[in-house]
GROMACS .gro file of C-alpha atoms in nm:
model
  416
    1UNK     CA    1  -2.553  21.615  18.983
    2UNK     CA    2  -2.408  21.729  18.680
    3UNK     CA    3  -2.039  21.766  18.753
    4UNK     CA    4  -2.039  21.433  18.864
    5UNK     CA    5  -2.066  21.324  18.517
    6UNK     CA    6  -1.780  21.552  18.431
    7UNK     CA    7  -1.537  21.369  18.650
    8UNK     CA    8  -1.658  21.019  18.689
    9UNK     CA    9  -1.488  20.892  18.393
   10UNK     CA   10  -1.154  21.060  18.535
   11UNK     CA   11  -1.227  20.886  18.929
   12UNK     CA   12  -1.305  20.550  18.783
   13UNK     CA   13  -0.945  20.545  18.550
   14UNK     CA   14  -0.743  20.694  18.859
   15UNK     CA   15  -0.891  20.492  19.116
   16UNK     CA   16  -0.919  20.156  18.892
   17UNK     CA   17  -0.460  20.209  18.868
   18UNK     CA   18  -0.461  20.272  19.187
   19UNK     CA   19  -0.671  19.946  19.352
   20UNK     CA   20  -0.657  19.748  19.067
   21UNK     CA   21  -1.031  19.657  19.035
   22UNK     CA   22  -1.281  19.756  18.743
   23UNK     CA   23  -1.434  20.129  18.941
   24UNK     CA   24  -1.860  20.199  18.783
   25UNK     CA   25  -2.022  20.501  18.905
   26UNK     CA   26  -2.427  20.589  18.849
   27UNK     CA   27  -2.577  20.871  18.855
   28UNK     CA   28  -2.885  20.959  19.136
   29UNK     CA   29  -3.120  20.792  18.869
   30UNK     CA   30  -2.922  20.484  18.835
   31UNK     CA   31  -2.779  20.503  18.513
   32UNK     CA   32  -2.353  20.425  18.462
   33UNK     CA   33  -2.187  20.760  18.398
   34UNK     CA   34  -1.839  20.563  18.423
   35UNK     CA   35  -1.689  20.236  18.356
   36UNK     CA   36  -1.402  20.087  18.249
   37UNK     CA   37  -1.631  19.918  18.012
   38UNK     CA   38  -1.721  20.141  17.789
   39UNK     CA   39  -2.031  19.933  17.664
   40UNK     CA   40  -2.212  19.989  18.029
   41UNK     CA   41  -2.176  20.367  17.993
   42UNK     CA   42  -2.559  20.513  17.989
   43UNK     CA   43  -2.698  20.147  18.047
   44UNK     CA   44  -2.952  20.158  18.333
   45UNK     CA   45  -2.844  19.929  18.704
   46UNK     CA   46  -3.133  19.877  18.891
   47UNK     CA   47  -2.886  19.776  19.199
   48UNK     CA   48  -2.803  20.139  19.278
   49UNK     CA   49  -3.148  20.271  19.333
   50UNK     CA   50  -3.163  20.007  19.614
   51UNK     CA   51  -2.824  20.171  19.764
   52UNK     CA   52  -2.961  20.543  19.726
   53UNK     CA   53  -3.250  20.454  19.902
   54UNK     CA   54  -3.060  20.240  20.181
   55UNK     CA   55  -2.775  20.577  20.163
   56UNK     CA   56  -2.545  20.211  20.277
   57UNK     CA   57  -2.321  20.003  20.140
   58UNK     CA   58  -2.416  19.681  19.995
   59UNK     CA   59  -2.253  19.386  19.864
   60UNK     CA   60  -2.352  19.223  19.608
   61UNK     CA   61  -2.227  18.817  19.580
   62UNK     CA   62  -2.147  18.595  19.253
   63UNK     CA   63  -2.428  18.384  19.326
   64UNK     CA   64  -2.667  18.684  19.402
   65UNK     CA   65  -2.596  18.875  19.059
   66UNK     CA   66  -2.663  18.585  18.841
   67UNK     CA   67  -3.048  18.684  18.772
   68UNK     CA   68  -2.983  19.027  18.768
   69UNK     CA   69  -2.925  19.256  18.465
   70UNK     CA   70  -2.643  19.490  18.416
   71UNK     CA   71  -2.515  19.438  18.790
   72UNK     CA   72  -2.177  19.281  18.852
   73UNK     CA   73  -2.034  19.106  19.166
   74UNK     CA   74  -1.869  19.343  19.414
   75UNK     CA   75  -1.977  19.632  19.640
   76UNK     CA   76  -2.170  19.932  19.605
   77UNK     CA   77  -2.158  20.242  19.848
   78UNK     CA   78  -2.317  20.570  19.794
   79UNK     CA   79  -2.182  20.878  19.703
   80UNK     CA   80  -2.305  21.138  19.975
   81UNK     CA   81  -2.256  21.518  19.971
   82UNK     CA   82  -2.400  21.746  20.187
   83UNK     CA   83  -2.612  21.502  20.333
   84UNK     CA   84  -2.741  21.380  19.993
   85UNK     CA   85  -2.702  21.097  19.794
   86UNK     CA   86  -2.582  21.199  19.420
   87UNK     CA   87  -2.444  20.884  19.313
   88UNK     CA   88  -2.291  20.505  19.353
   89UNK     CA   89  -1.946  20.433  19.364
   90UNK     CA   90  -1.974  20.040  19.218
   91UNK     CA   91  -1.604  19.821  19.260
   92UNK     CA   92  -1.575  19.491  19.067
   93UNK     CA   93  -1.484  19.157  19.212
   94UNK     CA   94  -1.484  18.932  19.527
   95UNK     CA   95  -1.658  19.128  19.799
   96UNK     CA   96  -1.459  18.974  20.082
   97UNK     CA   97  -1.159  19.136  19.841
   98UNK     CA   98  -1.286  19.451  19.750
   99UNK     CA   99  -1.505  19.538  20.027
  100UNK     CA  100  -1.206  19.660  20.234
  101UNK     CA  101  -1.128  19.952  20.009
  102UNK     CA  102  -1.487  20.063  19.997
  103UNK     CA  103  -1.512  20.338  20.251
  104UNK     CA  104  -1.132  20.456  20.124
  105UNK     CA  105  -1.284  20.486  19.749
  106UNK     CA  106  -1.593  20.675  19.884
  107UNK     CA  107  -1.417  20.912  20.089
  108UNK     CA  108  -1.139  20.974  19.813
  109UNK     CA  109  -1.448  21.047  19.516
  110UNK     CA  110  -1.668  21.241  19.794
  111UNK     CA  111  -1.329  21.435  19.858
  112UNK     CA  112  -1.283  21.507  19.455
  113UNK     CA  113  -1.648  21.616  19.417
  114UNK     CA  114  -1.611  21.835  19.727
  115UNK     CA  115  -1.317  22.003  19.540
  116UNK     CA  116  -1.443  22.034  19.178
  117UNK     CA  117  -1.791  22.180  19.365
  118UNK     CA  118  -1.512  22.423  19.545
  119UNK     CA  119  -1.394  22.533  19.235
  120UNK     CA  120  -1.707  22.556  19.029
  121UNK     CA  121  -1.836  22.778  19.306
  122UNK     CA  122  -1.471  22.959  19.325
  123UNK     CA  123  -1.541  23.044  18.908
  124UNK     CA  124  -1.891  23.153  18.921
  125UNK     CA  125  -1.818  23.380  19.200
  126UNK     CA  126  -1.504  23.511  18.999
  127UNK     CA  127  -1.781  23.587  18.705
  128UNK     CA  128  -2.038  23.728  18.942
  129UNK     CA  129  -1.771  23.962  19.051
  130UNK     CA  130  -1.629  24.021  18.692
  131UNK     CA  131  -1.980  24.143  18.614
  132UNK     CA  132  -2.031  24.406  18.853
  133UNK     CA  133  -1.748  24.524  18.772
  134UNK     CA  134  -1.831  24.557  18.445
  135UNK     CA  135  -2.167  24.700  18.500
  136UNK     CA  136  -1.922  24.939  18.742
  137UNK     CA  137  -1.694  25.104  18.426
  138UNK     CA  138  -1.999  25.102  18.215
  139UNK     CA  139  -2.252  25.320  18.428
  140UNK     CA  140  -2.504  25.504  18.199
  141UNK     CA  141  -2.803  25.635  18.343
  142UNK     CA  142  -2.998  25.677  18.703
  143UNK     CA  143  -3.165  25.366  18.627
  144UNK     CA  144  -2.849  25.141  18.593
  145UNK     CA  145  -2.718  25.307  18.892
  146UNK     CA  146  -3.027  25.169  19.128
  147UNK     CA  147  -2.964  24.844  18.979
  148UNK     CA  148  -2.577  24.818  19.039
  149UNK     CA  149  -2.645  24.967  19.401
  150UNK     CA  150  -2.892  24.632  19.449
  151UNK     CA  151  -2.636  24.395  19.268
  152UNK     CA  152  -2.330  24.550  19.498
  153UNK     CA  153  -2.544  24.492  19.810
  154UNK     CA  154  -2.642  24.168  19.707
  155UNK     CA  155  -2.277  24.037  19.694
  156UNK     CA  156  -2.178  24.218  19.996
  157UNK     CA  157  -2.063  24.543  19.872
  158UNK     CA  158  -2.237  24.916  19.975
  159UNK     CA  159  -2.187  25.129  19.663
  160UNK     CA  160  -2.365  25.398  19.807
  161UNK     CA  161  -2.217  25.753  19.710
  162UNK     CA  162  -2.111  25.785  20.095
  163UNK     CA  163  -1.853  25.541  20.040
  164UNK     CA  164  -1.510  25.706  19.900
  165UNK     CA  165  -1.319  25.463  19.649
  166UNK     CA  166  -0.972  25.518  19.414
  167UNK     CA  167  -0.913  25.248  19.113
  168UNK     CA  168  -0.595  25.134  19.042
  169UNK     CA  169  -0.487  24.938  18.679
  170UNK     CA  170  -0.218  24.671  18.683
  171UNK     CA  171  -0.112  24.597  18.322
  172UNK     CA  172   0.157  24.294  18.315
  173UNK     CA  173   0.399  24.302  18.041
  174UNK     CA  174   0.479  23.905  18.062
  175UNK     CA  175   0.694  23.918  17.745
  176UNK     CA  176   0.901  24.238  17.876
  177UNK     CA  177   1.210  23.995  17.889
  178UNK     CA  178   1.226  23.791  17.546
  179UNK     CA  179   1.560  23.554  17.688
  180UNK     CA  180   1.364  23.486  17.968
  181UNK     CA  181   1.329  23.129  18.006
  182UNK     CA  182   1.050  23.167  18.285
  183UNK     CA  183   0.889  22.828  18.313
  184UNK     CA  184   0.550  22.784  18.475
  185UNK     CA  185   0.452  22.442  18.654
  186UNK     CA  186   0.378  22.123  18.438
  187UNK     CA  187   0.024  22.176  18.342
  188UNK     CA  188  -0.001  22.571  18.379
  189UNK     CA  189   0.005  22.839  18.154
  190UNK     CA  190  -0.049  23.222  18.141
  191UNK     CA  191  -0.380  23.116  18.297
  192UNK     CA  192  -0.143  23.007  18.612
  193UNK     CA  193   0.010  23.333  18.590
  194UNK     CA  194  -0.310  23.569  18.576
  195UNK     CA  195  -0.454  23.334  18.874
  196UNK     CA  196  -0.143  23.410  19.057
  197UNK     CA  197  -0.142  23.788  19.034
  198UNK     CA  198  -0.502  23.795  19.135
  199UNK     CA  199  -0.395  23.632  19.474
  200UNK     CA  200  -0.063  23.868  19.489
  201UNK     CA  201  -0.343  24.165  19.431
  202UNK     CA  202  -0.563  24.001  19.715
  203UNK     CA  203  -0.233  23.971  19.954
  204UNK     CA  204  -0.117  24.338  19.882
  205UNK     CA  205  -0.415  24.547  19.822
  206UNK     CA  206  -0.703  24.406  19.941
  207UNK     CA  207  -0.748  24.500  20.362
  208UNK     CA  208  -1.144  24.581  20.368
  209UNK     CA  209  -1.464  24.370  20.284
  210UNK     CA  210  -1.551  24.681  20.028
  211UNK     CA  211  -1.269  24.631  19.817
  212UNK     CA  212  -1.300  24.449  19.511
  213UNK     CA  213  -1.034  24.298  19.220
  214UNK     CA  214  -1.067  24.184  18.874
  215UNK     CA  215  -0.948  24.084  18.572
  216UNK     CA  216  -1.024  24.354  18.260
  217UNK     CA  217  -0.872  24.215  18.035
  218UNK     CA  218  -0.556  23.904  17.942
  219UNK     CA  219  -0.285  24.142  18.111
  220UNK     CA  220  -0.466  24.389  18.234
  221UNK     CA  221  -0.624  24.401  18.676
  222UNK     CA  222  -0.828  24.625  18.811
  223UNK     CA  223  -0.833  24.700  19.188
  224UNK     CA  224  -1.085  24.931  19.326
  225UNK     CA  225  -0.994  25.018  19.699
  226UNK     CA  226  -1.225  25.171  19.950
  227UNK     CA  227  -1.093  25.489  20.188
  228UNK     CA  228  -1.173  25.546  20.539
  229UNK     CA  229  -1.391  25.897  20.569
  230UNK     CA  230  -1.112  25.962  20.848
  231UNK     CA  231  -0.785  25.829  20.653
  232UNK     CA  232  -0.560  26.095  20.523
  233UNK     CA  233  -0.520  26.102  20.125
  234UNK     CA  234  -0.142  26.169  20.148
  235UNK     CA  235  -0.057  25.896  20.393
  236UNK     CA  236  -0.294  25.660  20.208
  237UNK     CA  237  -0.160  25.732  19.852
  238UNK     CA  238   0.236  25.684  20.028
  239UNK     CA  239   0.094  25.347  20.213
  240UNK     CA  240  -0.009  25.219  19.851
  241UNK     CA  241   0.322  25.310  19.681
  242UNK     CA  242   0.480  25.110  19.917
  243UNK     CA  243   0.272  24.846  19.875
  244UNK     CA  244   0.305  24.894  19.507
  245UNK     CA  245   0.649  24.870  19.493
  246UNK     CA  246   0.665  24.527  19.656
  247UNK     CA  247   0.420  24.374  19.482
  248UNK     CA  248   0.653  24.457  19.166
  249UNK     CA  249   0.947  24.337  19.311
  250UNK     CA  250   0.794  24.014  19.395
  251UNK     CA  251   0.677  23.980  19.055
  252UNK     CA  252   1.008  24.076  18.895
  253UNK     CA  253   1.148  23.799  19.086
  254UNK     CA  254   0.885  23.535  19.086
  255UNK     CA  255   0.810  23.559  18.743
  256UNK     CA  256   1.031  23.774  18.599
  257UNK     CA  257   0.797  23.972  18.479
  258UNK     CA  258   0.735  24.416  18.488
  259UNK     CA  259   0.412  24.530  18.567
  260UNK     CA  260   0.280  24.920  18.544
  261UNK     CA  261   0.059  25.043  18.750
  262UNK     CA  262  -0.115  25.374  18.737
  263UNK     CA  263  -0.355  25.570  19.022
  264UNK     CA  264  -0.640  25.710  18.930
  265UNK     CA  265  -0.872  25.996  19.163
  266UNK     CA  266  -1.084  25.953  19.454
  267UNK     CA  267  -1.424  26.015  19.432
  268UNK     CA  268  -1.741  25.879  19.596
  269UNK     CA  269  -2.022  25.681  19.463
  270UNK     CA  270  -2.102  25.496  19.138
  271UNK     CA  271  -2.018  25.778  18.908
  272UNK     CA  272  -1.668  25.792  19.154
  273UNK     CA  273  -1.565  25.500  19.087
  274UNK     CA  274  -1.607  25.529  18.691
  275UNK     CA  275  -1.432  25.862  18.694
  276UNK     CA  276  -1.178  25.719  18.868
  277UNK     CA  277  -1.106  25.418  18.611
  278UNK     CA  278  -1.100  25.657  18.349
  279UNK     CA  279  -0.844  25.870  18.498
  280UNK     CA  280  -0.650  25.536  18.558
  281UNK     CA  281  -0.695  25.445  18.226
  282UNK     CA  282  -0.591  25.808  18.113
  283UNK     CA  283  -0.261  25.782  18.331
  284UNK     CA  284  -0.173  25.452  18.214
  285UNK     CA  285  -0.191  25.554  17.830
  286UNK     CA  286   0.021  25.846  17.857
  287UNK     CA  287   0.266  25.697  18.150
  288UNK     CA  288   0.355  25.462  17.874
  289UNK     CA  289   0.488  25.731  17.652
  290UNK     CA  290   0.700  25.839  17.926
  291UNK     CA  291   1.053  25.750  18.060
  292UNK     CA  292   0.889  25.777  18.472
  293UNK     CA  293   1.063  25.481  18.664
  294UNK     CA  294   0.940  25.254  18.848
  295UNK     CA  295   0.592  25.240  18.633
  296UNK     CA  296   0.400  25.438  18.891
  297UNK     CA  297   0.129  25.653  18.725
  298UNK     CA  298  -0.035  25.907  18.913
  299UNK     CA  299  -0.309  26.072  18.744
  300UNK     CA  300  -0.241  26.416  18.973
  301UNK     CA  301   0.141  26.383  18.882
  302UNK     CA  302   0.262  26.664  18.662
  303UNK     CA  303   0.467  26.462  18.403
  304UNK     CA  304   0.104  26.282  18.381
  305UNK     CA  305  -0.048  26.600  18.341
  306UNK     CA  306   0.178  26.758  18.088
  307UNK     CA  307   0.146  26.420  17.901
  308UNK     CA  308  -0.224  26.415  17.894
  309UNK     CA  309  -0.257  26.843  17.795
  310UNK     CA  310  -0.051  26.697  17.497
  311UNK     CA  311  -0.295  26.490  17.374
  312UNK     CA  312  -0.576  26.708  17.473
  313UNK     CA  313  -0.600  26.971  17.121
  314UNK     CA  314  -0.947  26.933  16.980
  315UNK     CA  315  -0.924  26.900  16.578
  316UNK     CA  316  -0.966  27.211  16.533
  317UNK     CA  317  -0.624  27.322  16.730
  318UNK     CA  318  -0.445  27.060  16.569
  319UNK     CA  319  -0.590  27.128  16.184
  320UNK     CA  320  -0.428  27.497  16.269
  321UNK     CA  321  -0.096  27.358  16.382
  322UNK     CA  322  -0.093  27.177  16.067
  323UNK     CA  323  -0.194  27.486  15.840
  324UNK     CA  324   0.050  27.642  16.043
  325UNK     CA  325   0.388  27.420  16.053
  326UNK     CA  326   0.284  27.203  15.833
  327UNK     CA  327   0.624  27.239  15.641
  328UNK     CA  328   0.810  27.126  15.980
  329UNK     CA  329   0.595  26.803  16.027
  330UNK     CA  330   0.639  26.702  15.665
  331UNK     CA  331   1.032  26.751  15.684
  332UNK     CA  332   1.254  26.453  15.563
  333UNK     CA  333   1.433  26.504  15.952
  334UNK     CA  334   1.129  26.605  16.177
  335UNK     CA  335   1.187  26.309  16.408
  336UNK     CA  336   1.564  26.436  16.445
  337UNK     CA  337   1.455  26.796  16.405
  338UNK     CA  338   1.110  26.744  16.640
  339UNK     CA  339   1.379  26.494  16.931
  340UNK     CA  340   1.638  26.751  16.935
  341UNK     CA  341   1.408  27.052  17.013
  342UNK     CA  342   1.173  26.845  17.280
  343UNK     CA  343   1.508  26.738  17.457
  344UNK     CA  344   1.609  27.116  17.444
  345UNK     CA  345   1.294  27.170  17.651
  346UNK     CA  346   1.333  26.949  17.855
  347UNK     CA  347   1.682  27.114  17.945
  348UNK     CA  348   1.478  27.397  18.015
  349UNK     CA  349   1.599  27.548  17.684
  350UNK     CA  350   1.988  27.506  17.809
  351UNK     CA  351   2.189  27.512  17.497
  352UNK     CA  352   2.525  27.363  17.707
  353UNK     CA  353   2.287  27.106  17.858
  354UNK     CA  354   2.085  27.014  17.527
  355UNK     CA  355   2.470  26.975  17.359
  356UNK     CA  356   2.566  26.736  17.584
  357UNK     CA  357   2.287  26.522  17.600
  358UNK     CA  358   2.228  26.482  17.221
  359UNK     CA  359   2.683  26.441  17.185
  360UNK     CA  360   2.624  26.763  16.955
  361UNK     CA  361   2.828  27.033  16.870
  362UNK     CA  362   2.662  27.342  17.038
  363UNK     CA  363   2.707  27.515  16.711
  364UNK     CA  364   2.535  27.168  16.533
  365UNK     CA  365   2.274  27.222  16.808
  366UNK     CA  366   2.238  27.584  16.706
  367UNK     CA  367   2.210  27.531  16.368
  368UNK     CA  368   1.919  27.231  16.416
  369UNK     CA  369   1.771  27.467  16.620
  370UNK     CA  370   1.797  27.778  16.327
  371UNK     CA  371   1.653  27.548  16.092
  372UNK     CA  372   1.367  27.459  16.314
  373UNK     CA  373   1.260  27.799  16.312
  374UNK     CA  374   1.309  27.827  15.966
  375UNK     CA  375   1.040  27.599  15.918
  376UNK     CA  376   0.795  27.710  16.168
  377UNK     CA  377   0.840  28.055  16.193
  378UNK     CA  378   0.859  28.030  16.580
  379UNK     CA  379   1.064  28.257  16.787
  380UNK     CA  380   1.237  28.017  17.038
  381UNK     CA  381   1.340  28.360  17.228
  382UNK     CA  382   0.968  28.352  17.365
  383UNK     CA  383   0.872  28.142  17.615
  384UNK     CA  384   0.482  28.085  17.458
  385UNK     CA  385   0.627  27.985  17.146
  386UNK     CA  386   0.846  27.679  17.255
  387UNK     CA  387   0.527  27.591  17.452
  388UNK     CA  388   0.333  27.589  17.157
  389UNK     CA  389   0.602  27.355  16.951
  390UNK     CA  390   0.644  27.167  17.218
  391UNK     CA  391   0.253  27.042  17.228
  392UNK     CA  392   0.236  27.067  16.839
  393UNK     CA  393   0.478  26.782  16.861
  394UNK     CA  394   0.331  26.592  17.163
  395UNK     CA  395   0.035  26.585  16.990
  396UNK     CA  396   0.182  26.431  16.701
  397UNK     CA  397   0.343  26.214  16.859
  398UNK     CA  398   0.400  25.813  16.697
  399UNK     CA  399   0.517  25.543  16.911
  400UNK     CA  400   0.775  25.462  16.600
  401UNK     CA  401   1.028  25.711  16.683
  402UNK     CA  402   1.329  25.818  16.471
  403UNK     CA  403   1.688  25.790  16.646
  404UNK     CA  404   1.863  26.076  16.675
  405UNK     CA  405   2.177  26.108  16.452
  406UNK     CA  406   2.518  26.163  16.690
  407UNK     CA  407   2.733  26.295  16.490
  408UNK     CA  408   2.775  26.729  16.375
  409UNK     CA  409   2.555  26.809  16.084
  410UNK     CA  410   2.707  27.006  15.804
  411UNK     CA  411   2.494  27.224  15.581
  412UNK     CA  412   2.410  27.058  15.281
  413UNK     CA  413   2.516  26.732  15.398
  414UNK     CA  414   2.209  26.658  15.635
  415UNK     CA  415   1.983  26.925  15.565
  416UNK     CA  416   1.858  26.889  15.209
   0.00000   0.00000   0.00000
């Protein structure tokens, strides 16, 4: 087999410090695939096709291995797995020496092979998931659909449209704490980390055979979670909070390390579960640009909503608005001018309330406000107009934001 290949050269160093006797393994054709002598290495030994045909040890005496080519005193034992000879384990020296650690050596390789087998099976089955998953999010016609319906069935999965299913995204911000001197195990990395979380997912989310978990991208986890027909959406959305919550917890104090999560819709079917990503993916984008704590996006939750319907002008709208205001947007102060007025909404157009906040003046307040509609020609007075600002600027909105100043403005000292 292959793999043994991969790891004979890594058995034979390992187990030769251990015993302290030269270690030669050979392939199920006979041919060394490791050695401590490097010269043997893809030489052919005629000696191990006798012990894979035997599947018994043998040993092999100094007197016996003088006519023979390429074989060495010592014993040979082979290598079974799953009922199958794939190799021989060779040790070097006296046979009434060495043949006492035979059977220990065999079980310890057969034990390694069983394990990098285990894994190699554990990372093509990660894959095979990965790529339904992907076939999932990328759904684009009928025919795909039939297809991805066969796939899901074939790993165990009914993605039939009877089945209802929600998507959650879990994107880790590992660097959220810069002074953090978070130190992973000797050997690991963020690979350690990402293999982690997928278990954490697995132990929090993951209750039914129809659920499935993968990784989209370096810091980003999908989880797409089946729902009973007979399961109630309100308890089930407050059941996954909770679990939420603690799987952030643990993670803050595991790995110190902040992770936000967003919740998209429920739908059924293929198309369901796409719809559902992308209203993840929606709430996750603009529950970023929000101040909503703990990172729990809801796609259905109004500040979600009111954040998305900012984003949402078509060109047109937003090539009026510009026409329109455009002498507001190019101001030396919009951010200060465009912070002011969006925490004034969010006062609920309070003048007291907005003062306070901002450490203003109310008449400073007043005046930033004055000159606002100076500029726009909006009559703050009227409820449509503030709504209209307030998108204009949500819309326009930059992640490089401007702070706001906190002292009183005078005339012809700020404003220019």
């Amino acid at each position: 087999m292959v793999f043994l290949e991969d790891i004979s050269q890594t058995i034979v160093k390992n187990t030769t410090d251990i015993i302290g006797f030269p270690i030669s393994i050979t392939d199920e054709k006979g041919y060394i695939i490791g050695s401590n002598d490097p010269l043997r290495i893809g030489s052919y030994h005629q000696a191990s096709i006798d012990v894979l045909k035997r599947k018994e040890t043998i040993c092999y005496e100094i007197s016996e291995v003088k006519n023979l080519k390429n074989v060495l005193p010592g014993v040979a034992t082979p290598i079974i797995i799953n009922n199958e000879a794939i190799g021989v384990l060779g040790i070097v020296g006296d046979p009434s020496e060495v043949k006492k650690y035979a059977q220990l050596v065999k079980s310890h390789v057969e034990l390694m092979c069983h394990e990098h087998m285990k894994k190699e099976m554990s990372i093509l089955e990660s894959k095979t998931f990965d790529n339904l998953i992907h076939y999932l999010l990328n759904l684009k016609s009928t025919e795909d659909s039939d297809y991805i319906v066969r796939y899901g069935k074939m790993l165990g999965f009914n993605l039939d449209s009877d089945v209802k299913r929600i998507c959650f995204l879990i994107e880790i911000d590992f660097l959220s704490d810069p002074s953090s001197n978070q130190q992973y195990p000797e050997g690991s990395s963020w690979q350690f980390l990402q293999n982690h979380i997928i278990a954490l997912l697995r132990y929090y989310f993951i209750d039914s055979q129809e659920d499935l978990i993968s990784l989209l991208t370096l810091d980003q986890f999908i989880v797409i979670k089946s729902i009973n027909h007979d399961c109630q959406t309100d308890s089930f959305i407050k059941r996954m909070e909770n679990k939420i919550l603690r799987f952030k917890q643990f993670l803050k104090s595991k790995h110190n390390v902040t992770a936000s999560i967003s919740i998209g819709s429920i739908h059924s079917g293929l198309e369901g579960i796409q719809k559902s990503y992308h209203d993840s993916l929606q709430a996750l984008t603009a529950g970023k640009k929000t101040t909503i704590s703990p990172e729990i996006y809801h796609y259905n939750d109004w500040n979600i909503m009111l954040e998305l319907l900012g984003e949402a002008f078509s060109p047109y709208v937003a090539e009026r608005f510009a026409d329109k205001i455009g002498h507001f947007f190019n101001h030396a102060n919009y951010p200060t001018l465009s912070s002011t007025f969006m925490t004034y909404c969010r006062c609920n157009m309070n003048l007291s309330e907005t003062a306070r906040i901002l450490f203003l003046h109310r008449n400073s307040l007043v005046y930033r406000l004055e000159k606002i509609k100076e500029l726009t020609t909006l009559d703050f007075a009227k409820f449509e107009h503030c709504l209209l600002l307030y998108f204009a600027i949500k819309n326009s909105e930059t992640d490089e934001k401007s702070p706001i100043l906190q002292e009183d403005d005078k005339e012809g000292i700020f404003y220019n």
